DNA sequence: CATGAATGAGTCTTCATTCAT
DNA sequence: GATGAATGAAGACTCATTCAT
């Protein structure tokens, strides 16, 4: 729906795809911004749920397992709606209620932090879970994005996924 | 100038900030796309130059020195015009001549790759400079962006810079 | 509405005269060209109808009667919207859908031809109805136009009307 | 130069074709209207000269000769610059100094009237040279225009020319 | 005098928002 | 409540006109 960017998504198009009239849309949302925010929030929740589910899997025994799960989930999340995911992180003006819908990355960071704390014994002693979570979230997200947006070759041969894993595990593990 | 995104940057606003009339703008550029492309290309070149200059410094003895220089330069580059830098990587439609102006990250990646090859003896044997350059570029850029956009606290206390350094050096060094 | 020519007729002015907003206009017409074409087509149809009605009058006994009716109808038609009539024949770019709206004169020529064929016995033997219709249509139209546009004096005293009649009847009648 | 209509002829294009700078144009003409008026007046004079020359030819013995010469000259005049001729009669706003440049048809009418008076003995007694001149001028011009603009077929086989001749001679000659 | 870059009013067109039905 | 026609502000772009060089 928002494949063509915030400005590209006209209220008319949104209404049409939603199968309702513009009038109806404006009965529930005060303006375009709120409307797009709701749209985004829905997708954001879905993405966060995918990541959280992956990290909460009790089958994850080690940090390495967690990293692998996170990378896999990151790829899945990106595929939920690549364009939207991108817009979600980038294009939507960070103002008002949109900001609220925007904190996907913060929620994911929190999930990663919880996971790291649960495996604190495996981490490098100098590693602050709160900080490390930011680094890991930012890094994994950026590499997944890069792979999907510009480096499809490194994606298909699995190279970038392996590199991402190496990057994260070396960063977290005791030297 | 383009703080509000490609669509937010109206030709009128661009003209006003540039201190000329719209008419003058259209004397030199055939349409908005070309105009924005020129704007972006200028900044992109500046950014690439800053990074390349940092990595080409003959005073850099080790990979660690290079990483430090890259991180520092990344921060500087981001400050050249944070908003534009963002747009540059994200919001501009990747089509036509705009796409051409867009390959800042590829040019930076090349510069990093050159640097890594020049210091191949210091790298982990399993490290392919071409791939590692993509990872380092993506990673350093994303963390600098994150720091400036959402985590100013981690920026001011230098924490994120240190973490970025640790992340990159551990990733590149022999285990 | 289009008194000042195709270029003089701005969408804004058209909307204003029509008593609607520009937005509404664009809800029904894809662009200015289509809008003007519709305007013209409407008037063209009206004009053609007036002429056809005059020539189809069963009360017309002779060619002379028909010529008189045609001249009268031509004057009436010209008064429907003098400026528009002018544009219609002259100024509108003869391209695309506009061209379609333009063939008023051809439709009128056809009507005259039909009339002439129905009265073939009264015509000069050397008179080809198809050709004569073109001549009569062009001639009557031009004189009506001239009378209304530049020679109001000859119009008010009925002189030009009488001359037009003499011109056409002598042209058509057997020598 | 004005092939594309009054509005289509931009001052820039006119200057370019004239091989001078816009600035120079504005040194001689106060505005676009005056500029176009001068352009038109030049062509108008040329056209009037062609017609007058044809009608003043002492070799013309009869009214029929004159009509033939007029028709021929009309065709020639139309070919001098068909588009311009058209615009000249139609499209240019009939205001201000432009009106002055516009009276080609009146000057041609005068020439025809002079010719008719010189051959008054051949004319139908009911024929007022002043009025007949208007009729002939309007009629010949309109048919030439029609032939060139919409009925090229009738032009190439000479049919319309012959019809025009018949129309005019029958109109002028004693019954 | 000639030049042509600069100007900005005026055009067409889109789209968020409202409101009568 | 739902609808979608109507609205008009705002944006991209053109071109007649001016004026510094």
Short mmCIF file of C-alpha atoms in Angstrom, two decimals, chain A residues 8-155:
data_model
loop_
_atom_site.label_atom_id
_atom_site.label_comp_id
_atom_site.label_asym_id
_atom_site.label_seq_id
_atom_site.Cartn_x
_atom_site.Cartn_y
_atom_site.Cartn_z
CA UNK A 8 3.11 8.17 -3.02
CA UNK A 9 0.45 6.58 -0.85
CA UNK A 10 -2.60 8.73 -1.52
CA UNK A 11 -5.59 8.46 0.74
CA UNK A 12 -7.61 7.50 -2.29
CA UNK A 13 -5.36 4.57 -3.11
CA UNK A 14 -5.32 3.43 0.50
CA UNK A 15 -9.12 3.53 0.63
CA UNK A 16 -9.42 1.62 -2.63
CA UNK A 17 -7.03 -1.13 -1.54
CA UNK A 18 -8.80 -1.32 1.79
CA UNK A 19 -12.06 -1.70 -0.09
CA UNK A 20 -13.79 1.16 1.65
CA UNK A 21 -14.65 4.72 0.74
CA UNK A 22 -12.46 7.66 1.68
CA UNK A 23 -15.31 8.95 3.77
CA UNK A 24 -15.22 5.82 5.88
CA UNK A 25 -11.51 6.13 6.42
CA UNK A 26 -11.98 9.63 7.74
CA UNK A 27 -14.58 8.35 10.15
CA UNK A 28 -11.89 6.40 11.93
CA UNK A 29 -8.78 8.48 11.36
CA UNK A 30 -8.50 12.24 11.76
CA UNK A 31 -6.03 12.62 8.88
CA UNK A 32 -3.62 10.90 6.56
CA UNK A 33 -0.85 10.84 9.10
CA UNK A 34 -2.92 8.92 11.64
CA UNK A 35 -4.14 6.60 8.91
CA UNK A 36 -0.65 5.73 7.77
CA UNK A 37 0.47 5.40 11.37
CA UNK A 38 -2.17 2.75 11.98
CA UNK A 39 -1.18 0.92 8.84
CA UNK A 40 2.44 0.96 9.87
CA UNK A 41 1.76 0.00 13.44
CA UNK A 42 0.02 -3.13 12.23
CA UNK A 43 3.01 -4.22 10.21
CA UNK A 44 5.41 -3.15 12.92
CA UNK A 45 3.64 -5.32 15.46
CA UNK A 46 3.81 -8.24 13.13
CA UNK A 47 7.52 -7.77 12.64
CA UNK A 48 8.21 -7.37 16.34
CA UNK A 49 6.15 -10.46 17.04
CA UNK A 50 8.20 -12.50 14.57
CA UNK A 51 11.48 -11.41 16.14
CA UNK A 52 10.29 -11.86 19.72
CA UNK A 53 8.94 -15.30 18.96
CA UNK A 54 12.28 -16.28 17.46
CA UNK A 55 14.28 -15.06 20.47
CA UNK A 56 11.91 -16.49 23.05
CA UNK A 57 12.19 -19.98 21.64
CA UNK A 58 13.20 -22.11 24.64
CA UNK A 59 15.10 -24.38 22.27
CA UNK A 60 17.80 -21.74 21.96
CA UNK A 61 20.65 -23.06 24.03
CA UNK A 62 23.48 -20.67 23.27
CA UNK A 63 24.06 -17.07 22.24
CA UNK A 64 25.15 -18.40 18.88
CA UNK A 65 21.78 -20.11 18.51
CA UNK A 66 20.09 -16.84 19.37
CA UNK A 67 22.08 -14.88 16.82
CA UNK A 68 21.26 -17.42 14.15
CA UNK A 69 17.58 -17.23 15.07
CA UNK A 70 17.68 -13.43 15.04
CA UNK A 71 19.27 -13.29 11.61
CA UNK A 72 16.79 -15.78 10.23
CA UNK A 73 13.87 -13.89 11.77
CA UNK A 74 15.27 -10.61 10.50
CA UNK A 75 15.21 -11.96 6.97
CA UNK A 76 11.67 -13.23 7.42
CA UNK A 77 10.55 -9.91 8.87
CA UNK A 78 12.11 -8.06 5.99
CA UNK A 79 10.20 -10.20 3.58
CA UNK A 80 6.86 -9.54 5.28
CA UNK A 81 6.75 -6.35 3.34
CA UNK A 82 10.17 -5.13 2.33
CA UNK A 83 9.01 -1.78 1.05
CA UNK A 84 6.93 -1.09 4.10
CA UNK A 85 9.71 -2.17 6.40
CA UNK A 86 11.95 0.32 4.69
CA UNK A 87 9.49 3.15 4.85
CA UNK A 88 8.79 2.26 8.41
CA UNK A 89 12.39 2.89 9.34
CA UNK A 90 13.12 5.75 7.11
CA UNK A 91 10.63 7.67 5.22
CA UNK A 92 7.77 8.42 7.49
CA UNK A 93 8.13 11.81 9.14
CA UNK A 94 9.08 11.21 12.72
CA UNK A 95 6.47 13.40 14.24
CA UNK A 96 3.42 13.11 16.40
CA UNK A 97 1.71 9.79 16.68
CA UNK A 98 3.81 8.41 13.87
CA UNK A 99 6.81 8.41 16.15
CA UNK A 100 4.93 6.04 18.42
CA UNK A 101 4.35 3.56 15.66
CA UNK A 102 7.94 3.86 14.69
CA UNK A 103 9.70 2.28 17.61
CA UNK A 104 9.93 -1.16 16.12
CA UNK A 105 13.65 -1.07 16.43
CA UNK A 106 13.47 -0.10 20.10
CA UNK A 107 11.10 -2.97 20.84
CA UNK A 108 13.35 -5.37 18.99
CA UNK A 109 16.33 -3.99 20.84
CA UNK A 110 14.55 -4.70 24.10
CA UNK A 111 13.89 -8.29 23.05
CA UNK A 112 17.54 -8.75 22.16
CA UNK A 113 18.59 -7.24 25.46
CA UNK A 114 16.36 -9.70 27.36
CA UNK A 115 17.92 -12.55 25.45
CA UNK A 116 21.44 -11.34 26.13
CA UNK A 117 20.75 -10.94 29.84
CA UNK A 118 19.41 -14.49 29.92
CA UNK A 119 22.75 -15.63 28.50
CA UNK A 120 24.98 -13.15 30.30
CA UNK A 121 27.41 -15.89 31.32
CA UNK A 122 28.35 -16.51 27.72
CA UNK A 123 29.09 -12.87 26.97
CA UNK A 124 32.35 -11.01 27.05
CA UNK A 125 32.71 -9.46 30.49
CA UNK A 126 33.06 -5.98 29.02
CA UNK A 127 29.74 -6.37 27.28
CA UNK A 128 26.85 -4.26 28.55
CA UNK A 129 23.67 -6.02 27.37
CA UNK A 130 21.81 -2.75 26.87
CA UNK A 131 24.51 -1.36 24.63
CA UNK A 132 25.25 -4.63 22.89
CA UNK A 133 21.58 -5.02 22.06
CA UNK A 134 21.58 -1.68 20.26
CA UNK A 135 24.67 -2.67 18.32
CA UNK A 136 23.33 -6.08 17.37
CA UNK A 137 19.89 -4.81 16.41
CA UNK A 138 21.28 -1.99 14.28
CA UNK A 139 23.84 -4.20 12.67
CA UNK A 140 21.66 -7.19 11.83
CA UNK A 141 18.90 -4.96 10.53
CA UNK A 142 21.28 -2.93 8.36
CA UNK A 143 22.93 -5.99 6.88
CA UNK A 144 19.61 -7.67 6.13
CA UNK A 145 18.44 -4.48 4.51
CA UNK A 146 21.63 -4.12 2.50
CA UNK A 147 21.42 -7.73 1.36
CA UNK A 148 17.86 -7.40 0.19
CA UNK A 149 18.16 -3.95 -1.32
CA UNK A 150 21.56 -3.90 -2.98
CA UNK A 151 23.41 -7.15 -2.62
CA UNK A 152 21.11 -9.91 -3.70
CA UNK A 153 24.10 -11.97 -4.83
CA UNK A 154 25.57 -12.12 -1.32
CA UNK A 155 22.14 -13.04 -0.10
#
